[in-house]
Coordinates of N, CA and C in Angstrom, one line a residue:
X25 N 15.8 18.4 22.6 CA 15.7 19.4 21.6 C 14.3 19.8 21.4
X26 N 13.3 18.9 21.6 CA 11.9 19.2 21.4 C 11.1 19.4 22.6
X27 N 11.8 19.4 23.8 CA 11.2 19.6 25.1 C 10.1 18.5 25.3
X28 N 10.3 17.3 24.9 CA 9.4 16.2 25.2 C 9.3 15.9 26.6
X29 N 8.1 15.6 27.2 CA 8.0 15.3 28.6 C 8.1 13.8 28.7
X30 N 9.3 13.3 28.9 CA 9.6 11.9 28.9 C 9.0 11.2 30.1
X31 N 8.7 11.9 31.2 CA 8.1 11.3 32.3 C 6.6 11.0 32.1
X32 N 6.0 11.5 31.0 CA 4.6 11.2 30.7 C 4.5 9.9 29.9
X33 N 5.6 9.4 29.3 CA 5.6 8.2 28.4 C 5.3 7.0 29.3
X34 N 4.5 6.1 28.7 CA 4.2 4.8 29.4 C 5.4 3.9 29.5
X35 N 6.3 4.0 28.5 CA 7.5 3.1 28.5 C 8.8 3.9 28.5
X36 N 9.9 3.4 28.9 CA 11.1 4.1 28.9 C 11.5 4.5 27.5
X37 N 12.2 5.6 27.3 CA 12.5 6.1 26.0 C 13.3 5.1 25.2
X38 N 14.1 4.3 25.9 CA 15.0 3.3 25.2 C 14.2 2.2 24.5
X39 N 12.9 2.1 24.9 CA 12.1 1.0 24.3 C 11.6 1.3 22.9
X40 N 11.7 2.5 22.5 CA 11.1 2.9 21.2 C 12.2 2.7 20.1
X41 N 11.8 1.9 19.1 CA 12.8 1.4 18.1 C 13.0 2.4 16.9
X42 N 12.1 3.4 16.9 CA 12.2 4.4 15.8 C 11.7 5.7 16.3
X43 N 12.0 6.8 15.6 CA 11.5 8.1 15.9 C 10.0 8.1 15.8
X44 N 9.5 7.4 14.8 CA 8.1 7.4 14.5 C 7.3 6.7 15.7
X45 N 7.9 5.6 16.2 CA 7.2 5.0 17.4 C 7.3 5.8 18.6
X46 N 8.4 6.6 18.8 CA 8.5 7.5 19.9 C 7.4 8.6 19.8
X47 N 7.2 9.2 18.6 CA 6.2 10.3 18.5 C 4.8 9.7 18.5
X48 N 4.6 8.4 18.4 CA 3.3 7.8 18.5 C 3.1 7.1 19.8
X49 N 4.0 7.4 20.8 CA 4.0 6.7 22.1 C 2.8 6.9 22.9
X50 N 2.4 5.8 23.6 CA 1.2 5.9 24.5 C 1.7 6.7 25.8
X51 N 0.8 7.4 26.4 CA 1.1 8.1 27.6 C 0.6 7.3 28.8
X52 N 1.1 7.7 30.0 CA 0.6 7.1 31.2 C -0.8 7.6 31.4
X53 N -1.6 6.7 32.0 CA -3.0 7.1 32.3 C -3.0 8.3 33.2
X54 N -3.9 9.3 32.8 CA -4.2 10.4 33.7 C -3.2 11.6 33.6
X55 N -2.1 11.5 32.8 CA -1.1 12.6 32.7 C -1.6 13.8 32.0
X56 N -2.6 13.6 31.1 CA -3.2 14.8 30.4 C -4.7 14.6 30.5
X57 N -5.3 15.7 31.0 CA -6.8 15.7 31.1 C -7.3 16.2 29.8
X58 N -8.5 15.6 29.4 CA -9.2 16.0 28.2 C -10.4 16.7 28.5
X59 N -10.6 17.9 28.0 CA -11.8 18.7 28.3 C -12.9 18.2 27.4
X60 N -13.9 17.6 28.1 CA -15.0 17.0 27.4 C -16.2 17.9 27.3
X61 N -16.1 19.1 27.7 CA -17.3 20.0 27.7 C -17.7 20.4 26.2
X62 N -19.0 20.6 26.1 CA -19.5 20.9 24.8 C -18.9 22.2 24.2
X63 N -18.6 22.2 22.9 CA -18.1 23.3 22.3 C -16.5 23.4 22.4
X64 N -15.9 22.4 22.9 CA -14.5 22.4 23.1 C -13.9 21.5 22.0
X65 N -12.8 22.0 21.4 CA -12.0 21.2 20.4 C -10.8 20.7 21.1
X66 N -10.5 19.4 20.9 CA -9.3 18.8 21.5 C -8.5 18.2 20.4
X67 N -7.2 18.5 20.5 CA -6.2 18.0 19.5 C -5.2 17.1 20.2
X68 N -5.2 15.8 19.9 CA -4.3 14.8 20.6 C -2.8 14.9 20.2
X69 N -2.3 16.1 20.2 CA -0.9 16.2 19.8 C -0.2 17.3 20.7
X70 N 1.1 17.3 20.7 CA 1.8 18.4 21.3 C 2.1 19.4 20.3
X71 N 1.3 20.4 20.2 CA 1.4 21.4 19.2 C 0.6 22.6 19.5
X72 N 0.5 23.5 18.6 CA -0.3 24.8 18.8 C -1.1 25.0 17.5
X73 N -2.3 25.4 17.8 CA -3.2 25.8 16.7 C -2.8 27.2 16.2
X74 N -2.4 27.3 14.9 CA -1.9 28.5 14.4 C -3.0 29.4 13.8
X75 N -4.0 28.8 13.2 CA -5.0 29.5 12.6 C -6.4 28.9 12.9
X76 N -7.4 29.7 13.0 CA -8.8 29.2 13.2 C -9.7 30.0 12.3
X77 N -10.6 29.3 11.6 CA -11.6 30.0 10.8 C -12.3 29.1 9.9
X78 N -13.1 29.6 9.0 CA -13.9 28.8 8.1 C -13.2 28.7 6.8
X79 N -13.5 27.6 6.1 CA -13.0 27.4 4.8 C -14.1 26.9 3.9
X80 N -14.0 27.3 2.6 CA -14.9 26.8 1.6 C -14.5 25.4 1.2
X81 N -15.2 24.4 1.6 CA -14.7 23.0 1.4 C -15.2 22.5 0.0
X82 N -15.8 23.4 -0.8 CA -16.3 22.9 -2.1 C -15.1 22.6 -3.1
X83 N -14.0 23.1 -2.8 CA -12.8 22.9 -3.7 C -11.6 22.7 -2.8
X84 N -11.2 21.5 -2.4 CA -10.1 21.3 -1.5 C -8.8 21.8 -2.0
X85 N -8.6 22.0 -3.3 CA -7.3 22.5 -3.8 C -7.1 24.0 -3.4
X86 N -8.2 24.7 -3.0 CA -8.1 26.1 -2.6 C -8.0 26.2 -1.1
X87 N -8.2 25.1 -0.3 CA -8.0 25.1 1.1 C -6.6 24.8 1.5
X88 N -5.9 25.7 2.2 CA -4.5 25.6 2.5 C -4.3 25.1 3.9
X89 N -3.4 24.2 4.1 CA -3.0 23.7 5.4 C -1.6 24.1 5.7
X90 N -1.4 24.9 6.8 CA -0.1 25.4 7.1 C 0.5 24.4 8.1
X91 N 1.7 24.0 7.9 CA 2.4 23.1 8.8 C 3.6 23.8 9.5
X92 N 4.2 23.1 10.4 CA 5.3 23.7 11.1 C 6.4 24.0 10.1
X93 N 7.2 25.0 10.4 CA 8.4 25.4 9.6 C 8.0 26.0 8.3
X94 N 6.7 26.6 8.2 CA 6.3 27.3 7.1 C 6.0 26.6 5.8
X95 N 5.9 25.3 5.9 CA 5.5 24.5 4.7 C 4.0 24.5 4.6
X96 N 3.4 24.8 3.4 CA 2.0 24.9 3.2 C 1.6 24.0 2.1
X97 N 0.5 23.3 2.4 CA -0.1 22.3 1.4 C -1.5 22.6 1.0
X98 N -1.9 22.3 -0.2 CA -3.3 22.3 -0.5 C -3.9 21.1 0.3
X99 N -5.1 21.2 0.8 CA -5.7 20.1 1.6 C -5.9 18.9 0.8
X100 N -6.2 19.0 -0.5 CA -6.4 17.8 -1.3 C -5.0 17.0 -1.5
X101 N -3.9 17.7 -1.4 CA -2.6 17.1 -1.5 C -2.3 16.3 -0.2
X102 N -2.8 16.8 0.9 CA -2.6 16.2 2.2 C -3.5 15.0 2.5
X103 N -4.8 15.1 2.2 CA -5.7 14.1 2.6 C -6.3 13.3 1.4
X104 N -6.1 13.8 0.2 CA -6.6 13.2 -1.0 C -8.0 13.8 -1.5
X105 N -8.6 13.2 -2.5 CA -9.8 13.7 -3.0 C -11.0 13.3 -2.2
X106 N -12.1 13.9 -2.4 CA -13.4 13.5 -1.8 C -13.7 12.1 -2.1
X107 N -14.2 11.3 -1.2 CA -14.7 9.9 -1.5 C -15.9 10.0 -2.4
X108 N -16.1 9.0 -3.2 CA -17.2 8.9 -4.1 C -18.5 9.0 -3.3
X109 N -19.5 9.8 -3.7 CA -20.8 9.9 -3.0 C -20.7 10.9 -1.8
X110 N -19.6 11.5 -1.6 CA -19.5 12.5 -0.5 C -20.4 13.7 -0.8
X111 N -21.2 14.1 0.2 CA -22.1 15.2 0.0 C -21.4 16.5 0.6
X112 N -20.8 17.3 -0.3 CA -20.1 18.5 0.2 C -21.0 19.5 0.9
X113 N -22.3 19.5 0.5 CA -23.2 20.5 1.0 C -23.6 20.2 2.5
X114 N -23.5 19.0 2.9 CA -23.9 18.7 4.3 C -22.7 18.3 5.2
X115 N -21.5 18.6 4.7 CA -20.3 18.3 5.5 C -20.2 19.2 6.7
X116 N -20.0 18.6 7.9 CA -19.7 19.3 9.1 C -18.6 18.6 9.9
X117 N -17.8 19.3 10.6 CA -16.8 18.7 11.4 C -17.1 18.8 12.9
X118 N -18.2 19.2 13.3 CA -18.5 19.4 14.7 C -19.3 18.3 15.3

């Protein structure tokens, strides 16, 4: 139903004891190449990037995270509050 590439899994599908373990399954070495070139963003999931852009990270409650099937969360609900001592002015993700 999800078009999972079972031939990429390191272990037979029957060996996964839960859906969670299946979705966190290790893959066979070399089945997916990772682009290591500068300026490239890599996401270790089977999915699609729906939106790209800048966000004002000064208030996580105003940053929205859109999930599959149309569910949207405030980023602070998804990852929690800033850690104590976090410098919001120098935060970068690159």
